[in-house]
Tab-separated table of C-alpha atoms and ligand atoms in Angstrom:
chain	number	residue	atom	x	y	z
Q	687	MET	CA	-52.873	-65.173	32.780
Q	688	VAL	CA	-50.127	-62.533	31.968
Q	689	GLU	CA	-52.014	-59.397	31.079
Q	690	SER	CA	-51.738	-57.908	27.386
Q	691	LYS	CA	-50.108	-54.423	28.188
Q	692	PRO	CA	-50.863	-51.410	26.279
Q	693	GLY	CA	-48.806	-51.624	23.102
Q	694	TRP	CA	-48.959	-55.411	23.050
Q	695	TRP	CA	-49.704	-55.410	19.535
Q	696	ARG	CA	-46.778	-53.118	18.456
Q	697	ARG	CA	-44.701	-55.498	20.414
Q	698	LEU	CA	-46.011	-58.526	18.822
Q	699	SER	CA	-45.812	-57.359	15.506
Q	700	GLU	CA	-42.288	-55.760	15.822
Q	701	GLY	CA	-41.101	-58.966	17.601
Q	702	LEU	CA	-42.405	-61.074	14.667
Q	703	SER	CA	-41.142	-58.650	11.950
Q	704	ARG	CA	-38.250	-60.635	10.684
Q	705	THR	CA	-40.554	-63.494	9.847
Q	706	SER	CA	-43.394	-61.369	8.464
Q	707	ARG	CA	-41.165	-59.133	6.502
Q	708	GLN	CA	-39.722	-62.226	4.731
Q	709	MET	CA	-43.141	-63.601	4.193
Q	710	SER	CA	-44.505	-60.224	2.898
Q	711	ASP	CA	-41.765	-59.965	0.314
Q	712	GLN	CA	-42.353	-63.288	-1.039
Q	713	VAL	CA	-46.111	-62.898	-1.145
Q	714	VAL	CA	-45.789	-59.728	-3.159
Q	715	LYS	CA	-43.230	-61.345	-5.456
Q	716	ALA	CA	-45.140	-64.684	-5.969
Q	717	PHE	CA	-48.773	-63.376	-6.200
Q	718	VAL	CA	-49.111	-59.991	-7.987
Q	719	ALA	CA	-52.611	-60.135	-8.953
Q	720	ARG	CA	-52.568	-62.851	-11.506
Q	721	PRO	CA	-54.872	-65.845	-11.377
Q	722	LEU	CA	-53.742	-68.246	-8.733
Q	723	ASP	CA	-52.000	-71.406	-10.380
Q	724	GLN	CA	-50.229	-74.377	-9.366
Q	725	ALA	CA	-46.814	-72.863	-9.571
Q	726	GLN	CA	-47.805	-70.086	-7.423
Q	727	LEU	CA	-49.270	-72.705	-4.857
Q	728	ASP	CA	-45.994	-74.289	-4.788
Q	729	ALA	CA	-44.308	-71.315	-4.058
Q	730	LEU	CA	-46.560	-70.596	-1.286
Q	731	GLU	CA	-45.859	-74.056	0.153
Q	732	ASP	CA	-42.074	-73.484	-0.048
Q	733	MET	CA	-42.455	-70.129	1.546
Q	734	LEU	CA	-44.171	-71.779	4.513
Q	735	ILE	CA	-41.720	-74.430	4.783
Q	736	GLU	CA	-39.038	-71.888	4.765
Q	737	ALA	CA	-40.693	-70.061	7.551
Q	738	ASP	CA	-40.393	-73.456	9.562
Q	739	LEU	CA	-44.120	-74.339	9.473
Q	740	GLY	CA	-43.210	-77.934	8.717
Q	741	PRO	CA	-43.947	-79.782	5.597
Q	742	ARG	CA	-47.331	-81.098	6.803
Q	743	ALA	CA	-48.878	-78.016	7.863
Q	744	ALA	CA	-47.535	-76.062	4.845
Q	745	ALA	CA	-49.068	-78.858	2.484
Q	746	ARG	CA	-52.369	-78.538	4.448
Q	747	ILE	CA	-52.443	-74.573	4.361
Q	748	ALA	CA	-51.432	-74.535	0.596
Q	749	ARG	CA	-54.131	-77.150	-0.219
Q	750	GLU	CA	-56.855	-75.282	1.435
Q	751	PHE	CA	-55.924	-72.088	0.055
Q	752	GLY	CA	-55.809	-73.527	-3.310
Q	753	ALA	CA	-59.246	-74.955	-2.816
Q	754	GLN	CA	-60.723	-71.656	-2.076
Q	755	ARG	CA	-58.723	-69.552	-4.700
Q	756	PHE	CA	-57.631	-71.478	-7.597
Q	757	GLY	CA	-57.798	-69.536	-10.890
Q	758	LYS	CA	-58.899	-66.279	-8.874
Q	759	ALA	CA	-56.682	-63.180	-8.792
Q	760	CYS	CA	-56.253	-61.859	-5.598
Q	761	THR	CA	-54.305	-58.945	-3.764
Q	762	ASP	CA	-51.557	-59.325	-1.428
Q	763	VAL	CA	-53.782	-58.487	1.611
Q	764	GLU	CA	-56.335	-61.192	0.439
Q	765	ILE	CA	-53.609	-63.776	0.429
Q	766	LYS	CA	-52.270	-62.662	3.724
Q	767	GLU	CA	-55.536	-62.853	5.335
Q	768	ALA	CA	-56.395	-66.186	3.910
Q	769	LEU	CA	-53.052	-67.314	5.149
Q	770	ALA	CA	-53.283	-65.906	8.665
Q	771	GLU	CA	-56.718	-67.777	8.880
Q	772	ALA	CA	-55.164	-71.063	7.924
Q	773	ILE	CA	-52.373	-70.644	10.277
Q	774	ALA	CA	-54.490	-69.491	13.128
Q	775	ALA	CA	-56.754	-72.664	12.410
Q	776	GLU	CA	-53.583	-74.781	12.876
Q	777	LEU	CA	-52.601	-73.212	16.082
Q	778	ALA	CA	-56.013	-72.633	17.889
Q	779	PRO	CA	-56.579	-76.251	19.067
Q	780	ARG	CA	-53.090	-75.844	20.623
Q	781	ALA	CA	-53.350	-72.746	22.489
Q	782	GLY	CA	-53.783	-72.527	26.387
Q	783	ARG	CA	-54.236	-70.064	29.179
Q	784	PHE	CA	-51.748	-69.434	32.213
Q	785	GLU	CA	-53.871	-68.272	34.881
Q	786	PRO	CA	-51.927	-68.568	38.182
Q	787	LEU	CA	-54.274	-66.091	39.949
Q	788	SER	CA	-57.301	-68.271	39.379
Q	789	GLY	CA	-55.852	-71.409	40.949
Q	790	PRO	CA	-55.161	-72.610	44.406
Q	791	ARG	CA	-52.665	-70.744	46.774
Q	792	PRO	CA	-49.956	-70.787	46.710
Q	793	TYR	CA	-49.961	-71.661	43.189
Q	794	VAL	CA	-46.601	-73.217	42.439
Q	795	VAL	CA	-45.050	-72.777	39.023
Q	796	LEU	CA	-41.734	-74.872	37.786
Q	797	PHE	CA	-39.736	-73.332	35.032
Q	798	ILE	CA	-37.963	-76.000	33.015
Q	799	GLY	CA	-35.996	-76.087	29.911
Q	800	VAL	CA	-32.369	-76.144	28.507
Q	801	ASN	CA	-29.755	-73.279	29.266
Q	802	GLY	CA	-30.262	-70.276	27.493
Q	803	SER	CA	-33.821	-70.968	26.592
Q	804	GLY	CA	-35.192	-68.132	28.509
Q	805	LYS	CA	-36.387	-69.793	31.756
Q	806	THR	CA	-35.113	-67.091	34.183
Q	807	THR	CA	-36.201	-64.123	31.871
Q	808	THR	CA	-39.669	-65.675	31.513
Q	809	LEU	CA	-39.802	-66.084	35.154
Q	810	GLY	CA	-38.816	-62.527	35.657
Q	811	LYS	CA	-41.409	-61.152	33.369
Q	812	ILE	CA	-44.135	-63.160	34.962
Q	813	ALA	CA	-43.283	-62.141	38.467
Q	814	ALA	CA	-43.407	-58.462	37.363
Q	815	ASP	CA	-46.711	-58.880	35.723
Q	816	LEU	CA	-48.149	-60.558	38.876
Q	817	THR	CA	-46.713	-58.202	41.408
Q	818	GLY	CA	-48.086	-55.466	39.217
Q	819	ARG	CA	-51.483	-56.685	39.738
Q	820	GLY	CA	-51.113	-56.801	43.390
Q	821	ALA	CA	-50.319	-60.416	43.872
Q	822	LYS	CA	-47.695	-61.749	46.547
Q	823	VAL	CA	-45.072	-63.389	44.670
Q	824	LEU	CA	-41.922	-65.769	46.106
Q	825	ILE	CA	-39.413	-66.625	43.638
Q	826	ALA	CA	-37.116	-69.540	44.287
Q	827	ALA	CA	-33.768	-69.603	42.725
Q	828	GLY	CA	-33.685	-73.398	41.975
Q	829	ASP	CA	-30.671	-73.083	39.425
Q	830	THR	CA	-28.182	-73.711	42.184
Q	831	PHE	CA	-25.751	-74.917	39.710
Q	832	ARG	CA	-24.450	-71.635	38.588
Q	833	ALA	CA	-23.777	-68.776	40.887
Q	834	ALA	CA	-24.676	-66.221	37.894
Q	835	ALA	CA	-27.913	-67.654	37.613
Q	836	VAL	CA	-28.981	-66.699	41.149
Q	837	GLU	CA	-27.665	-63.185	40.839
Q	838	GLN	CA	-29.585	-62.764	37.323
Q	839	LEU	CA	-32.691	-63.812	39.138
Q	840	LYS	CA	-32.173	-61.737	42.039
Q	841	VAL	CA	-32.168	-58.681	39.559
Q	842	TRP	CA	-35.377	-59.739	38.241
Q	843	SER	CA	-37.032	-60.358	41.617
Q	844	ASP	CA	-35.874	-56.874	42.898
Q	845	ARG	CA	-37.325	-55.172	39.893
Q	846	ALA	CA	-40.564	-57.093	40.409
Q	847	GLY	CA	-40.738	-56.330	44.099
Q	848	ALA	CA	-41.123	-60.110	44.848
Q	849	SER	CA	-39.710	-62.011	47.638
Q	850	PHE	CA	-36.751	-64.129	46.918
Q	851	ILE	CA	-35.309	-67.323	48.322
Q	852	SER	CA	-31.720	-68.906	47.295
Q	853	ARG	CA	-29.099	-71.212	48.540
Q	854	PRO	CA	-25.551	-71.114	48.186
Q	855	ASN	CA	-24.066	-72.273	44.990
Q	856	GLY	CA	-24.078	-76.128	44.608
Q	857	ALA	CA	-26.747	-76.643	47.217
Q	858	ASP	CA	-29.397	-79.232	46.764
Q	859	ALA	CA	-32.349	-77.824	44.598
Q	860	ALA	CA	-34.946	-80.012	45.991
Q	861	GLY	CA	-34.225	-79.008	49.446
Q	862	LEU	CA	-34.525	-75.176	48.362
Q	863	ALA	CA	-37.920	-76.216	46.686
Q	864	PHE	CA	-39.186	-77.684	49.902
Q	865	ASP	CA	-38.252	-74.559	51.974
Q	866	ALA	CA	-39.801	-72.347	49.364
Q	867	ALA	CA	-43.097	-74.045	49.113
Q	868	ARG	CA	-43.082	-74.160	53.209
Q	869	LYS	CA	-42.533	-70.480	53.068
Q	870	ALA	CA	-45.031	-69.734	50.465
Q	871	LYS	CA	-47.770	-71.619	52.425
Q	872	ASP	CA	-46.984	-70.148	55.849
Q	873	GLU	CA	-46.441	-66.724	54.820
Q	874	GLY	CA	-49.586	-66.600	52.463
Q	875	PHE	CA	-47.841	-66.166	49.135
Q	876	ASP	CA	-50.145	-66.188	46.081
Q	877	VAL	CA	-47.611	-67.504	43.724
Q	878	LEU	CA	-44.427	-69.459	44.038
Q	879	LEU	CA	-42.216	-69.246	40.871
Q	880	ILE	CA	-39.247	-71.830	40.826
Q	881	ASP	CA	-36.406	-71.453	38.357
Q	882	THR	CA	-34.294	-74.720	37.721
Q	883	ALA	CA	-31.108	-75.488	36.134
Q	884	GLY	CA	-30.931	-76.238	32.505
Q	885	ARG	CA	-27.994	-78.481	32.580
Q	886	LEU	CA	-26.314	-80.515	35.155
Q	887	GLN	CA	-23.377	-83.036	34.706
Q	888	ASN	CA	-25.650	-85.052	32.409
Q	889	LYS	CA	-29.144	-85.285	31.250
Q	890	GLN	CA	-30.045	-88.031	33.710
Q	891	ASP	CA	-28.787	-85.996	36.660
Q	892	LEU	CA	-31.016	-83.103	35.470
Q	893	MET	CA	-33.924	-85.276	35.326
Q	894	ASP	CA	-33.448	-86.818	38.407
Q	895	GLU	CA	-33.176	-83.357	40.142
Q	896	LEU	CA	-36.283	-82.086	38.466
Q	897	THR	CA	-38.335	-85.253	39.582
Q	898	LYS	CA	-36.879	-85.036	43.097
Q	899	MET	CA	-37.975	-81.405	43.227
Q	900	ILE	CA	-41.438	-82.196	42.299
Q	901	ARG	CA	-41.467	-84.954	44.686
Q	902	VAL	CA	-40.629	-82.954	47.707
Q	903	LEU	CA	-43.005	-80.176	46.659
Q	904	ARG	CA	-45.827	-82.515	46.943
Q	905	LYS	CA	-44.833	-83.267	50.523
Q	906	VAL	CA	-45.883	-79.587	51.292
Q	907	GLU	CA	-48.628	-79.295	48.533
Q	908	PRO	CA	-49.847	-82.589	47.078
Q	909	GLU	CA	-51.073	-80.869	44.065
Q	910	ALA	CA	-48.091	-78.924	43.335
Q	911	PRO	CA	-46.546	-77.901	41.000
Q	912	HIS	CA	-49.859	-76.628	39.532
Q	913	GLU	CA	-48.024	-75.525	36.360
Q	914	VAL	CA	-44.733	-76.980	34.575
Q	915	LEU	CA	-43.790	-74.545	31.951
Q	916	LEU	CA	-41.217	-75.784	29.459
Q	917	VAL	CA	-39.346	-72.957	27.964
Q	918	LEU	CA	-38.400	-73.375	24.352
Q	919	ASP	CA	-36.050	-71.057	22.277
Q	920	ALA	CA	-37.749	-70.334	18.914
Q	921	THR	CA	-34.309	-69.423	17.323
Q	922	VAL	CA	-33.115	-73.196	17.511
Q	923	GLY	CA	-36.050	-73.941	15.202
Q	924	ARG	CA	-37.177	-77.461	15.101
Q	925	ASN	CA	-34.498	-78.601	17.434
Q	926	ALA	CA	-36.971	-77.255	20.056
Q	927	LEU	CA	-39.251	-80.443	19.175
Q	928	ALA	CA	-36.345	-82.582	20.613
Q	929	GLN	CA	-36.386	-80.875	23.817
Q	930	GLU	CA	-40.051	-81.203	24.084
Q	931	ASP	CA	-39.487	-85.022	23.832
Q	932	ILE	CA	-37.123	-85.084	26.436
Q	933	PHE	CA	-38.555	-82.893	29.194
Q	934	GLY	CA	-42.164	-83.788	28.278
Q	935	ASN	CA	-41.616	-87.552	28.739
Q	936	ALA	CA	-39.722	-87.385	32.071
Q	937	ILE	CA	-41.537	-84.621	33.621
Q	938	GLY	CA	-45.162	-83.706	33.418
Q	939	VAL	CA	-45.007	-80.474	31.264
Q	940	THR	CA	-48.440	-78.570	31.544
Q	941	GLY	CA	-47.724	-75.768	29.058
Q	942	LEU	CA	-44.944	-74.396	26.492
Q	943	VAL	CA	-43.464	-70.915	26.480
Q	944	VAL	CA	-41.704	-70.128	23.117
Q	945	THR	CA	-39.252	-67.239	23.620
Q	946	LYS	CA	-37.210	-65.245	21.285
Q	947	LEU	CA	-39.703	-65.285	18.377
Q	948	ASP	CA	-38.305	-61.698	17.572
Q	949	GLY	CA	-34.915	-63.237	17.176
Q	950	THR	CA	-35.813	-65.419	14.107
Q	951	ALA	CA	-37.258	-65.166	10.565
Q	952	ARG	CA	-38.573	-68.566	10.924
Q	953	GLY	CA	-41.262	-67.747	13.520
Q	954	GLY	CA	-43.616	-70.239	11.842
Q	955	VAL	CA	-41.703	-72.783	13.886
Q	956	LEU	CA	-44.389	-72.474	16.549
Q	957	VAL	CA	-46.875	-74.509	14.131
Q	958	PRO	CA	-44.775	-77.659	14.064
Q	959	VAL	CA	-44.059	-77.256	17.992
Q	960	ALA	CA	-47.684	-77.043	18.550
Q	961	GLU	CA	-48.708	-79.905	16.522
Q	962	ALA	CA	-45.971	-82.269	18.129
Q	963	SER	CA	-46.674	-81.237	21.640
Q	964	ASP	CA	-48.891	-82.838	24.086
Q	965	SER	CA	-49.233	-79.687	25.964
Q	966	PRO	CA	-50.539	-76.445	24.827
Q	967	ILE	CA	-48.509	-73.219	24.217
Q	968	LYS	CA	-49.393	-70.645	26.878
Q	969	LEU	CA	-47.075	-67.714	26.509
Q	970	ILE	CA	-44.770	-66.296	23.840
Q	971	GLY	CA	-41.737	-64.146	24.241
Q	972	VAL	CA	-41.176	-61.540	21.664
Q	973	GLY	CA	-38.245	-59.489	23.175
Q	974	GLU	CA	-35.879	-59.117	26.337
Q	975	GLY	CA	-37.897	-56.381	27.948
Q	976	ILE	CA	-40.047	-56.924	30.841
Q	977	GLU	CA	-43.289	-56.466	28.781
Q	978	ASP	CA	-42.174	-58.631	26.137
Q	979	LEU	CA	-44.064	-61.813	27.404
Q	980	GLN	CA	-47.465	-62.120	26.103
Q	981	PRO	CA	-50.376	-64.778	26.232
Q	982	PHE	CA	-50.531	-66.941	23.280
Q	983	ASP	CA	-53.324	-65.623	21.094
Q	984	PRO	CA	-53.360	-67.891	17.870
Q	985	ALA	CA	-55.229	-65.301	15.596
Q	986	ALA	CA	-53.110	-62.389	16.602
Q	987	PHE	CA	-49.884	-64.409	16.312
Q	988	ALA	CA	-50.924	-65.671	12.831
Q	989	ARG	CA	-52.048	-62.061	11.806
Q	990	SER	CA	-48.848	-60.599	12.955
Q	991	LEU	CA	-46.759	-63.411	11.407
Q	992	VAL	CA	-47.939	-62.726	7.957
Q	993	GLY	CA	-47.576	-58.780	8.525
Q	994	LEU	CA	-51.243	-57.790	8.772
Q	995	ALA	CA	-52.633	-55.102	10.846
Q	996	GLU	CA	-54.232	-56.138	14.360
Q	997	THR	CA	-57.757	-56.474	13.020
Q	998	SER	CA	-59.159	-56.516	9.403
Q	999	ALA	CA	-60.657	-53.239	8.209
H	1257	GDP	N1	-34.484	-61.424	21.918
H	1257	GDP	C1	-35.090	-62.174	22.956
H	1257	GDP	N2	-34.187	-62.547	23.962
H	1257	GDP	C2	-34.817	-63.282	25.134
H	1257	GDP	C3	-36.112	-63.549	25.170
H	1257	GDP	N3	-36.350	-64.338	26.082
H	1257	GDP	C4	-34.998	-64.474	26.774
H	1257	GDP	N4	-34.107	-63.880	25.973
H	1257	GDP	C5	-32.430	-63.676	26.289
H	1257	GDP	O1	-31.870	-65.120	26.069
H	1257	GDP	C6	-30.931	-65.190	27.091
H	1257	GDP	C7	-31.243	-66.405	28.018
H	1257	GDP	O2	-32.103	-66.130	28.879
H	1257	GDP	P1	-32.372	-66.825	30.132
H	1257	GDP	O3	-33.462	-66.351	30.704
H	1257	GDP	O4	-31.043	-66.566	30.971
H	1257	GDP	O5	-32.295	-68.476	30.042
H	1257	GDP	P2	-32.156	-69.575	30.861
H	1257	GDP	O6	-30.845	-70.086	30.780
H	1257	GDP	O7	-33.228	-70.565	30.493
H	1257	GDP	O8	-32.507	-68.967	32.244
H	1257	GDP	C8	-30.833	-63.821	27.877
H	1257	GDP	O9	-30.071	-63.092	27.058
H	1257	GDP	C9	-32.228	-63.161	27.538
H	1257	GDP	O10	-32.414	-62.012	27.666
H	1257	GDP	C10	-37.070	-63.132	24.222
H	1257	GDP	O11	-38.239	-63.387	24.019
H	1257	GDP	N5	-36.600	-62.368	23.036
H	1258	MG	MG1	-31.688	-69.252	34.238
């Protein structure tokens, strides 16, 4: 899996600070050490909905919280602790691990998602993490639709010290995937990371291209791709759910990456996304930097989201 780098907690909590600031302010405002009553519970539920946790999870969490605390006065830290636990409990069954170095070699990873969701950036961050751990990484520039996409990926590839394979603009992405898989196999690469287009002339063309890429990969490696990561942009909020539907149904997604959690005050959107998804959340993006991709740790995420420190004292 992507390793947690030094300073990961700071990156996570800074990344989630837009959401946690908002939640903290509201917790303090709504619950200043008076016995918990129904009005406060309603305020809590509204706050969770505002942070995009979705009405169902918000109701469950508020109910659970009320069952434990009704009629008791509590400090803001106690409230946050209880909230973090409830949010983590919602997310825990929906977390998965991305472990490209524990699988077969070459381990083939396909990145899919709409334009701008963060596919190329996520791929670049993963490449850097893997080469940093001594893995031999090949990157395939499967977004042949836009010339700029290839250049952007090449920059990430050079930075990571990975090998790179591309084709001229407009070339067949499936052909490139095939050549990349052959090269990865023949030359003993540990991991093959394949970028894809987020948009073609229309949605059907894109789905056809992705299924064709998968089909030809399997001619080289019957088990490939070992991982299909769907990259979702948290700042689009619940619209991400629709993307999961489209890609999830057409292409077999094995894991989600939720990016740009630093760019929204509604980081709680992870909860309804996790709830609706058939595949687990494996990684989260909390910034544009090379180290701003993290394994998804529900407990750490939930604590950070409500503005708590790394561990309880
Ligand atoms: N703030 C922030 N920006 C991100 C994150 N991930 C990606 N981005 C930015 O989102 C934009 C689109 O990313 P890109 O990887 O090109 O998306 P793609 O079209 O899916 O390949 C770029 O400007 C990235 O720097 C993240 O976790 N946080
Ligand atoms: Mg891209």
